[in-house]
Coordinates of C-alpha atoms in Angstrom, one line a residue:
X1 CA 0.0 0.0 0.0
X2 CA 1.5 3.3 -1.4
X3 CA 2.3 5.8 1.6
X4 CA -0.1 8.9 1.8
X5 CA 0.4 12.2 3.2
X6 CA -0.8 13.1 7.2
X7 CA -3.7 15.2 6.7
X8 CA -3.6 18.0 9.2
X9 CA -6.5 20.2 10.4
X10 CA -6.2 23.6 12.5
X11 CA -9.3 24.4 13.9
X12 CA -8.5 28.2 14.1
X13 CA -5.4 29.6 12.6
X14 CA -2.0 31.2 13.9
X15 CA -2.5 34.9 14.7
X16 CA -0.3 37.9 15.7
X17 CA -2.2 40.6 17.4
X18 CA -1.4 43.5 19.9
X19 CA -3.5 43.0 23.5
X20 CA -2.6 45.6 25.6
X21 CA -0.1 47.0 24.2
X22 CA 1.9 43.3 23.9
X23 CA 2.4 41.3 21.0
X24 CA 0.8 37.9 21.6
X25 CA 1.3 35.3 18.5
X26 CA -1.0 32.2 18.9
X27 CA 0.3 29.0 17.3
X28 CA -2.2 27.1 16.3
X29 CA -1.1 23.3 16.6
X30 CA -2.7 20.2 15.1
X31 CA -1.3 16.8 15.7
X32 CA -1.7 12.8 14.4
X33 CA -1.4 11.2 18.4
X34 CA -4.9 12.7 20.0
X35 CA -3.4 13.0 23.4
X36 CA -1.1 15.7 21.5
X37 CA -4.4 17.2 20.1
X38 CA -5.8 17.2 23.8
X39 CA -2.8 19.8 25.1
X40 CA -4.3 23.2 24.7
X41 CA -0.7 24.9 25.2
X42 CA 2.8 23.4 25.1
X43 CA 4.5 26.8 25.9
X44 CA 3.1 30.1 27.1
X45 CA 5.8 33.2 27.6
X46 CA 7.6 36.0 26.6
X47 CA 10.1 35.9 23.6
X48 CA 13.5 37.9 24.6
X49 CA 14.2 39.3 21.6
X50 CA 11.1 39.5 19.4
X51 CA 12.7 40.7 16.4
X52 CA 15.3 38.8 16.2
X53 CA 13.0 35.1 16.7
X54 CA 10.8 37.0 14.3
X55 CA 13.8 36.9 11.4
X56 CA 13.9 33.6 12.5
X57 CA 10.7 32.1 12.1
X58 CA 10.7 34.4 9.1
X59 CA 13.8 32.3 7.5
X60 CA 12.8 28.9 8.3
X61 CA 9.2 30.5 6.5
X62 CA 11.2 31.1 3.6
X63 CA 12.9 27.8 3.6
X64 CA 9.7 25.7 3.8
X65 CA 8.0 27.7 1.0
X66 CA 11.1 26.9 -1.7
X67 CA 12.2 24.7 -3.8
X68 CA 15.6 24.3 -5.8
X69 CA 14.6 20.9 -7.4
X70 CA 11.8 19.5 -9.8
X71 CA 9.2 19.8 -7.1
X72 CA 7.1 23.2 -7.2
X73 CA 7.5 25.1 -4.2
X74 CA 3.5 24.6 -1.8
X75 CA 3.0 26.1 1.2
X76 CA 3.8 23.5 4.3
X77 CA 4.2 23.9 7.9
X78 CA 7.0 23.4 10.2
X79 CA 6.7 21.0 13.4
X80 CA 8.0 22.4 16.6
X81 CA 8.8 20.0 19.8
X82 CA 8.3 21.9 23.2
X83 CA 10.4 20.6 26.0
X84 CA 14.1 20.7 27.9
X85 CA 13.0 24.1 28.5
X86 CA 13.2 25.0 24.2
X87 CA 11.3 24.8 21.3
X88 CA 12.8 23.6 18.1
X89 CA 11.1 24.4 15.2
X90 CA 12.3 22.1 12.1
X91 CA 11.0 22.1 8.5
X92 CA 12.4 20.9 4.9
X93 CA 11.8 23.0 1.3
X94 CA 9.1 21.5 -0.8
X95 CA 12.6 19.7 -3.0
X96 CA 13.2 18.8 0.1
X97 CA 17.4 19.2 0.2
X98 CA 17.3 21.9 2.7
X99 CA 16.6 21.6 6.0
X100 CA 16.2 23.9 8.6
X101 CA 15.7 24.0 12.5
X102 CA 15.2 27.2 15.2
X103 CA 16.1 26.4 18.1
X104 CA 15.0 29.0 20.7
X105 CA 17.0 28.3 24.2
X106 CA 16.6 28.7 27.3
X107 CA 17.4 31.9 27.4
X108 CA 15.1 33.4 24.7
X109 CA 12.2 32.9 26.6
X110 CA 11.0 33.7 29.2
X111 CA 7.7 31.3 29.8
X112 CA 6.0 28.6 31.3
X113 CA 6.6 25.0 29.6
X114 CA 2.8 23.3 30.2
X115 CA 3.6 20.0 28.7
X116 CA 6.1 18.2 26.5
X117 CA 5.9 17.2 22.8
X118 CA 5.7 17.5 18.8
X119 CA 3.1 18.8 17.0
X120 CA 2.7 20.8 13.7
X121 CA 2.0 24.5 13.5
X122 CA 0.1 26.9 11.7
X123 CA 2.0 29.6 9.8
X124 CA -0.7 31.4 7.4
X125 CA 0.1 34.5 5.2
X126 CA -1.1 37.1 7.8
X127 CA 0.6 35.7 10.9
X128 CA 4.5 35.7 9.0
X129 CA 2.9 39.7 7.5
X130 CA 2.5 40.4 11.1
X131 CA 6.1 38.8 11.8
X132 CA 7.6 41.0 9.4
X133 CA 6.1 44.4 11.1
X134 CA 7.6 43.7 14.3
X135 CA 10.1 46.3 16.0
X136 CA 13.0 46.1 17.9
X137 CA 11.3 47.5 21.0
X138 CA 7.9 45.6 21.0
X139 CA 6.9 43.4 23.8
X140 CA 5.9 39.9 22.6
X141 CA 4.1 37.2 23.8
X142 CA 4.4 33.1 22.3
X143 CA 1.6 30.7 22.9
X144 CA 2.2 27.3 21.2
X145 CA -1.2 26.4 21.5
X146 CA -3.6 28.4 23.3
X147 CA -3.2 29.1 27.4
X148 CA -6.7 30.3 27.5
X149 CA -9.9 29.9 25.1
X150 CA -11.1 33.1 26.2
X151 CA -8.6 34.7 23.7
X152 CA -10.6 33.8 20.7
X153 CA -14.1 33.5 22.3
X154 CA -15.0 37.0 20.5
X155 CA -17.6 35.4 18.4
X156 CA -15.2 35.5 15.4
X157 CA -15.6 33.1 12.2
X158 CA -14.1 29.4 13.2
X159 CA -11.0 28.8 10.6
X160 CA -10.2 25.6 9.5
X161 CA -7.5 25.0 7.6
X162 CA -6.0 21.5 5.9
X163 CA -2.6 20.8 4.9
X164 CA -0.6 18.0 5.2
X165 CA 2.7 16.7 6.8
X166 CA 4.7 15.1 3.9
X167 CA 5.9 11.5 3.7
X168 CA 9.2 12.8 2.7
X169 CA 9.3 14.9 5.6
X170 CA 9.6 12.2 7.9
X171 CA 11.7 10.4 5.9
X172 CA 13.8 13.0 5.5
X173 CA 13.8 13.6 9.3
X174 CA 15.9 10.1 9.3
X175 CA 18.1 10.8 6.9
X176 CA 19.4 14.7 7.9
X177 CA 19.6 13.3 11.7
X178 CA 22.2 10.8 10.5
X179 CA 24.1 13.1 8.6
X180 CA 24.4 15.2 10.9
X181 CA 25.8 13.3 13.8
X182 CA 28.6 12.2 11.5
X183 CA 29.5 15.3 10.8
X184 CA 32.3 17.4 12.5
X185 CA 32.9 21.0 13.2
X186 CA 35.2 22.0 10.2
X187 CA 35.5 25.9 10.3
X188 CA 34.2 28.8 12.7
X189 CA 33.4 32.1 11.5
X190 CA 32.9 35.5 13.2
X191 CA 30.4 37.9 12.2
X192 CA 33.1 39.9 9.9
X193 CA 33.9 37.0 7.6
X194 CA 30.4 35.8 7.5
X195 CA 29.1 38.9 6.0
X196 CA 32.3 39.1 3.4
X197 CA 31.3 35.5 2.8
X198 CA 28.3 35.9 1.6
X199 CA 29.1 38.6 -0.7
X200 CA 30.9 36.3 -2.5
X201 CA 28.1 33.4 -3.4
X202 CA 28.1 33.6 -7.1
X203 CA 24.5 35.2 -8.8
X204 CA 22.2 33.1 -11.3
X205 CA 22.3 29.1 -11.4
X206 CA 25.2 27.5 -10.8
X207 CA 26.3 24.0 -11.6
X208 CA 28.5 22.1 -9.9
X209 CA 29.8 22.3 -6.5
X210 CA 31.8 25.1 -5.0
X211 CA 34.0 24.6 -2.4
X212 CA 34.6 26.6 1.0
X213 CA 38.6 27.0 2.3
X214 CA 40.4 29.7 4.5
X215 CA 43.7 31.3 3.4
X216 CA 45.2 33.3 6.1
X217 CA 42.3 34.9 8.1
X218 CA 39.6 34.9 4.9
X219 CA 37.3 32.3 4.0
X220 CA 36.1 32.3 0.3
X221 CA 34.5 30.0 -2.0
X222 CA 36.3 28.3 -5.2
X223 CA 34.8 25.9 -8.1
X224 CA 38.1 24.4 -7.4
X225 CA 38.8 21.7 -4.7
X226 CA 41.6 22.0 -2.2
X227 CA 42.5 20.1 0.7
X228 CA 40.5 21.0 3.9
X229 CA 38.0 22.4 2.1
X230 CA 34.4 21.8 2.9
X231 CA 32.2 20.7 -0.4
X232 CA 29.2 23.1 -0.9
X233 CA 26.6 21.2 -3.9
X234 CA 23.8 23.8 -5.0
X235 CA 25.7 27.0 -3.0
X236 CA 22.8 29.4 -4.2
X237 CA 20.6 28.0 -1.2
X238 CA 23.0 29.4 1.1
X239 CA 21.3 32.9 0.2
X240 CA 18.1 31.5 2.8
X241 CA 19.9 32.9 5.6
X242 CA 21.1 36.3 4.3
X243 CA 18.3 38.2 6.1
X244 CA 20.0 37.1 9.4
X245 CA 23.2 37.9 9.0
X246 CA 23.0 41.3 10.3
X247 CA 22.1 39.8 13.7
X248 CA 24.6 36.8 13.6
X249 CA 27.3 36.4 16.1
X250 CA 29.4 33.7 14.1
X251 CA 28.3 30.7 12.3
X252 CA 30.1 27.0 12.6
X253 CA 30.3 24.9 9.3
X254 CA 30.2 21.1 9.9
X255 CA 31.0 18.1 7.7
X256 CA 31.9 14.5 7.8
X257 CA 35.7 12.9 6.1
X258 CA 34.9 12.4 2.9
X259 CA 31.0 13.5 3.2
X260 CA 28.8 15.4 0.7
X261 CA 26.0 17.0 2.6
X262 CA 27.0 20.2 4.6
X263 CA 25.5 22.1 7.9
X264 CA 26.0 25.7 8.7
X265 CA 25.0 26.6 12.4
X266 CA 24.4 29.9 12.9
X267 CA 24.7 31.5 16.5
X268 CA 22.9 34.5 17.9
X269 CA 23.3 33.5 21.3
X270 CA 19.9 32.5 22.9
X271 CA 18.6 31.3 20.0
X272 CA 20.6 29.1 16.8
X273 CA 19.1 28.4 13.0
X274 CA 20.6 24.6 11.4
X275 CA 20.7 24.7 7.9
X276 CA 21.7 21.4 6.5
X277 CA 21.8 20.8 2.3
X278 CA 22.2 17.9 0.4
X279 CA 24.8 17.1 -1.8
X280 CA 23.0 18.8 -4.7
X281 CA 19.8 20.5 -5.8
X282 CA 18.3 17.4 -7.5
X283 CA 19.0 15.1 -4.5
X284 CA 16.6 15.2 -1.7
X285 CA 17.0 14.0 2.3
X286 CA 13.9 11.8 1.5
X287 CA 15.7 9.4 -0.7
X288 CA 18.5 8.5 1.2
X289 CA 19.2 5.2 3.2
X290 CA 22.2 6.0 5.3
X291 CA 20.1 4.5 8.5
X292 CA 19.6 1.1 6.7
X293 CA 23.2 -0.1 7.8
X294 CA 22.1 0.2 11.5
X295 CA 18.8 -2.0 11.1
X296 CA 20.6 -5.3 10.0
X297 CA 20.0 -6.6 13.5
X298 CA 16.5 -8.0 14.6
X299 CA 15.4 -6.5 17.8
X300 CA 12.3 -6.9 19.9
X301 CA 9.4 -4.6 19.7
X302 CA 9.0 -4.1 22.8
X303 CA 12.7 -2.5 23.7
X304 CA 11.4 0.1 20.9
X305 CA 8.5 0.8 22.7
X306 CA 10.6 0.6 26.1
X307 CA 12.9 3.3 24.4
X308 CA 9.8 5.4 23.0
X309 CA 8.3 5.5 26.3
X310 CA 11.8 6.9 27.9
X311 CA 12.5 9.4 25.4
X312 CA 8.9 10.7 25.6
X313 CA 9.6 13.6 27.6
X314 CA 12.0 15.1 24.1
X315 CA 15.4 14.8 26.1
X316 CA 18.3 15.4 24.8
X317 CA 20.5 11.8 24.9
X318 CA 23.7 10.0 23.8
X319 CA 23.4 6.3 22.9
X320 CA 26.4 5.2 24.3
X321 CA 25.9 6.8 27.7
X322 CA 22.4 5.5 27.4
X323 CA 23.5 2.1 26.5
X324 CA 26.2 2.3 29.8
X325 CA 23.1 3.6 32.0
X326 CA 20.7 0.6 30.9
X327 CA 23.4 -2.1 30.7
X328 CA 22.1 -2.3 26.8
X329 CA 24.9 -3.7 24.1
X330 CA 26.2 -1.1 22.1
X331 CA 24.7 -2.7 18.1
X332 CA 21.6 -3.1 20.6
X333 CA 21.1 0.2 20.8
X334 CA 22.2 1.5 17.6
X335 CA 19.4 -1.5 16.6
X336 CA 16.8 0.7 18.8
X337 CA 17.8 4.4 18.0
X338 CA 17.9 3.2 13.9
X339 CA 14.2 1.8 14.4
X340 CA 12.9 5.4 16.1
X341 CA 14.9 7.3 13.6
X342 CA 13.7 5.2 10.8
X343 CA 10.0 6.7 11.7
X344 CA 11.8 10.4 12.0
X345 CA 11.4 10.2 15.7
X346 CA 14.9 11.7 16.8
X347 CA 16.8 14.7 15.6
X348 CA 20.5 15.3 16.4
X349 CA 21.8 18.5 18.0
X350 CA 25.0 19.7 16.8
X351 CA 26.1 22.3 19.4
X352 CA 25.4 20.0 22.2
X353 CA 26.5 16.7 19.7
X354 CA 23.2 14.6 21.4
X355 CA 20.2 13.6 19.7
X356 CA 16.8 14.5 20.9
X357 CA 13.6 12.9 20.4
X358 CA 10.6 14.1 18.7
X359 CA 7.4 13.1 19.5
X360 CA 5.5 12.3 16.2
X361 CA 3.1 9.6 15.5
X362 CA 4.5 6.2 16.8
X363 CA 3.7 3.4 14.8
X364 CA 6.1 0.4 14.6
X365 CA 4.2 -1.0 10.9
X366 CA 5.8 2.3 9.8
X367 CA 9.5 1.4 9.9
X368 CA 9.1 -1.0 7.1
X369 CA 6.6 0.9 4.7
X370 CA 8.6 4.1 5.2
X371 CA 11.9 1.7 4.5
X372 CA 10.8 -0.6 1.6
X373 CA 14.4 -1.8 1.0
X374 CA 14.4 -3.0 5.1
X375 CA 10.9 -4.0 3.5
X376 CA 12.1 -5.8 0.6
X377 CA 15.7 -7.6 2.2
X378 CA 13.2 -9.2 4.9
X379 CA 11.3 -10.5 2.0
X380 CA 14.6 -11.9 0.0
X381 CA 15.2 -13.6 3.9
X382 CA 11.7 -15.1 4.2
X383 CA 12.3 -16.8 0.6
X384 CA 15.7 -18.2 0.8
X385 CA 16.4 -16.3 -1.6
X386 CA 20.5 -15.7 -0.5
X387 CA 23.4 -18.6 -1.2
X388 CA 26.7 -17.9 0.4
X389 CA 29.4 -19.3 -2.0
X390 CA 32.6 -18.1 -0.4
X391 CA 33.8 -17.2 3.1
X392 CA 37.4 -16.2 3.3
X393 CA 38.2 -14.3 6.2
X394 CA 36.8 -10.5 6.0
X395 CA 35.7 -11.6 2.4
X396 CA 32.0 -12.8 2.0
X397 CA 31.1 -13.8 -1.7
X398 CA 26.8 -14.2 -2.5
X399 CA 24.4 -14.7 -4.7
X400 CA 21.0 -13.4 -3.9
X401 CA 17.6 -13.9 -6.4
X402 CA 16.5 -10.9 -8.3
X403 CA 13.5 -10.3 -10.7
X404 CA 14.6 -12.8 -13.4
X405 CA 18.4 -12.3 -12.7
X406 CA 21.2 -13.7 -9.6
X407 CA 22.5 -10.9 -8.2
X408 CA 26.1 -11.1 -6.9
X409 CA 27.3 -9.5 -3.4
X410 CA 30.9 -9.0 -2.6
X411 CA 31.7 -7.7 1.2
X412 CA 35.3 -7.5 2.0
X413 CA 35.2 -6.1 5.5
X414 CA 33.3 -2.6 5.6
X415 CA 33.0 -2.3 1.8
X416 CA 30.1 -4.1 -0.2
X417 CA 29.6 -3.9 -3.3
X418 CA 26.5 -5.6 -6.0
X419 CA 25.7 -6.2 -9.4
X420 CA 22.3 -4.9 -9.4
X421 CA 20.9 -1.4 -10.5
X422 CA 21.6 0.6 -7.2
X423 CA 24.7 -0.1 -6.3
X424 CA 25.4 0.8 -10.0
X425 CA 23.8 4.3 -10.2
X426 CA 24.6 4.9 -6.4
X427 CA 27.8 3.6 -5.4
X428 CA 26.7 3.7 -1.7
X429 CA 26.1 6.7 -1.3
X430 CA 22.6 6.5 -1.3
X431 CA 22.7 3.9 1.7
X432 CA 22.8 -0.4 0.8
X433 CA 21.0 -1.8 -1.6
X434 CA 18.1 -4.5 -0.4
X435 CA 20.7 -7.7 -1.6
X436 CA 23.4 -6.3 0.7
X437 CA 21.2 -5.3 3.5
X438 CA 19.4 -9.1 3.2
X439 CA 23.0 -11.1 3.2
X440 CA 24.1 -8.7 6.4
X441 CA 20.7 -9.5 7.7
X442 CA 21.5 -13.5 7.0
X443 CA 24.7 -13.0 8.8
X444 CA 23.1 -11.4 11.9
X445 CA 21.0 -14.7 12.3

């Protein structure tokens, strides 16, 4: 059965509006679980800096709204997860290679937390108008949710409003959150060389990938690669984050050894914006199996449930530590984090290097239909469908049954490789194809 879309319905929509004298914005929320959809008001408290989370919410607006691939550009909403005492707001562009997350810290608001969780929100044409009029000196008020009914019990017209939460949003949830805790800090930049920086992203399309490097104390992009250099693909969608560069205090650029997909953090203090891009315009988060590798092992459902229910409350965590704490073996709980992130249930946090859970709709039938090659090597398993021919050390030799055609697996000890289609186009990077993933499976048992 094909995957559809999570329809989503806000009963009233998002407003900005001034009550004596303050600026209270009302997030309408709307989520899948119904005890979610029972919490009339995750947060309720002043924002620090109005402006300044106004340019942000703005941005990740702007991100959400575009598109740099074949897929128009529709209007979609962000989630935000309340809890820890922050709210993360998180969203993808309709191509879905850009993702970006507001987180808004401890520090940038000044509020009561009323309950913990995910949930989407509302953000309509005249709320983000509203956002955009909002002055430096302006009190302002955030509700996620509403504290009190009484503030729209004026008799007014009942909104309703449908959109939907994308598939490939919570697939791409799984794949950015991997990326991004392999990933390392590469270079730091203060305000200075952020703003010369981005002075120098070339105009128009650009094809092929630029490349960021530092030569004394400046940092500049080049079409040519160097060593050390961090690998930019579709640089253009860099320009998202120029309307906050005024306000920036520095911004950290993160990659992995040898990886494709970059993240820029940038830093205002109380409050940080993620923007993470794939490795081009034309290649999405949604497509990508990097979590695959980390699902080879069988594990009980009820450990997932066990580690739902202890990350419920959206704290921050490292698996090791948590593995140490629970006396839970190490590819045990790389087993139980895969399984939650296969159904976009964690994030990853680069500042504090932890990931963090969000609290979306939990449904275990969901890890294989929003994995069909997991799906697919289960099937090859059930079937017999996998002969090992040679065994020779750290070389493993295969032959696994295709559609009309033997397929032929080679792993020699980290490296596999396979005759079929994938592993052709992709050469791995796209995550293990389903004849791999099905002998590593076989090996497991």
């Amino acid at each position: 059965m094909a995957l559809k879309d999570l329809e989503v319905n806000f009963a009233r929509p998002s407003v900005l509006a001034e009550r004596n004298g303050i600026q209270q914005l009302v997030l309408a929320h709307q989520a899948e679980l119904q005890d979610v959809n029972e919490v009339p008001c995750f947060f309720w408290g002043k924002l620090v800096d109005p402006l300044l989370s106004s340019k942000c919410l703005l941005t990740l607006s702007k991100v959400v709204r575009s598109s740099f691939g074949p897929v128009p550009p529709s209007l979609r909403d962000p989630i935000v997860s309340a809890g820890t005492e922050q709210l993360r707001f998180e969203g993808f562009s309709s191509c879905n290679g850009v993702y970006a997350r507001l987180d808004l810290l401890e520090e940038a608001i000044d509020g009561e937390f009323l309950a913990a969780g995910t949930t989407n929100v509302d953000f309509n044409e005249p709320m983000l108008n509203a956002l955009n009029s909002i002055k430096k000196t302006e009190s302002m008020v955030m509700g996620v949710g509403e504290k009190e009914v009484s503030l729209h019990s004026d008799g007014g017209t009942v909104v309703e409003r449908k959109v939907t939460l994308p598939v490939r949003w919570i697939k791409g949830l799984t794949s950015v959150q991997w990326y991004l805790a392999a990933m390392e800090e590469v270079f730091v930049l203060q305000k200075l060389q952020v703003v010369q920086l981005f002075q120098t992203i070339p105009r128009g399309a650009v094809k092929g990938n630029y490349y960021l490097s530092k030569r004394g104390n400046k940092f500049m992009f080049s079409p040519l690669k160097s060593a050390d250099a961090v690998q930019i693909g579709g640089i253009q969608r860099l320009r998202l984050l120029e309307s906050l560069l005024p306000y920036v205090d520095l911004i950290r650029v993160y990659q992995a050894a040898g990886g494709e997909c970059v993240c820029l953090v940038a830093d205002f203090g109380k409050m940080r914006m993620t923007l993470a891009l794939s490795p081009d315009n034309y290649r999405g988060f949604s497509g990508e199996g990097n979590v695959l590798e980390n699902m080879v092992q069988e594990v009980p459902q009820e450990w997932i449930y066990g580690l739902n229910s202890l990350l419920k409350s959206n704290e921050l965590f490292n698996p090791t530590l948590l593995s140490i704490e629970h006396d839970i073996a190490f590819d045990t709980m790389d087993s139980l984090t895969a399984s939650l992130s296969s159904i976009g249930l964690l994030g990853y946090d680069m500042h504090e290097a932890k990931h963090y859970y969000r609290r979306l709709p939990f449904k275990t039938e969901r890890i294989l239909s929003l994995n069909p090659r997991l799906k697919n090597a289960k099937k090859l398993l059930q079937t017999d469908s996998i002969q090992i021919i040679r065994r020779e050390g750290r070389i493993l030799e295969a032959r696994v049954e295709g559609s009309g055609v033997q397929h032929t697996v080679l792993i020699e000890g980290e490296q596999a490789r396979c005759t079929c289609n994938w592993y052709t186009n992709h050469q791995g990077k796209r995550g293990v194809c389903k004849h791999v993933l099905a002998v590593k499976m076989q090996l497991k048992d």
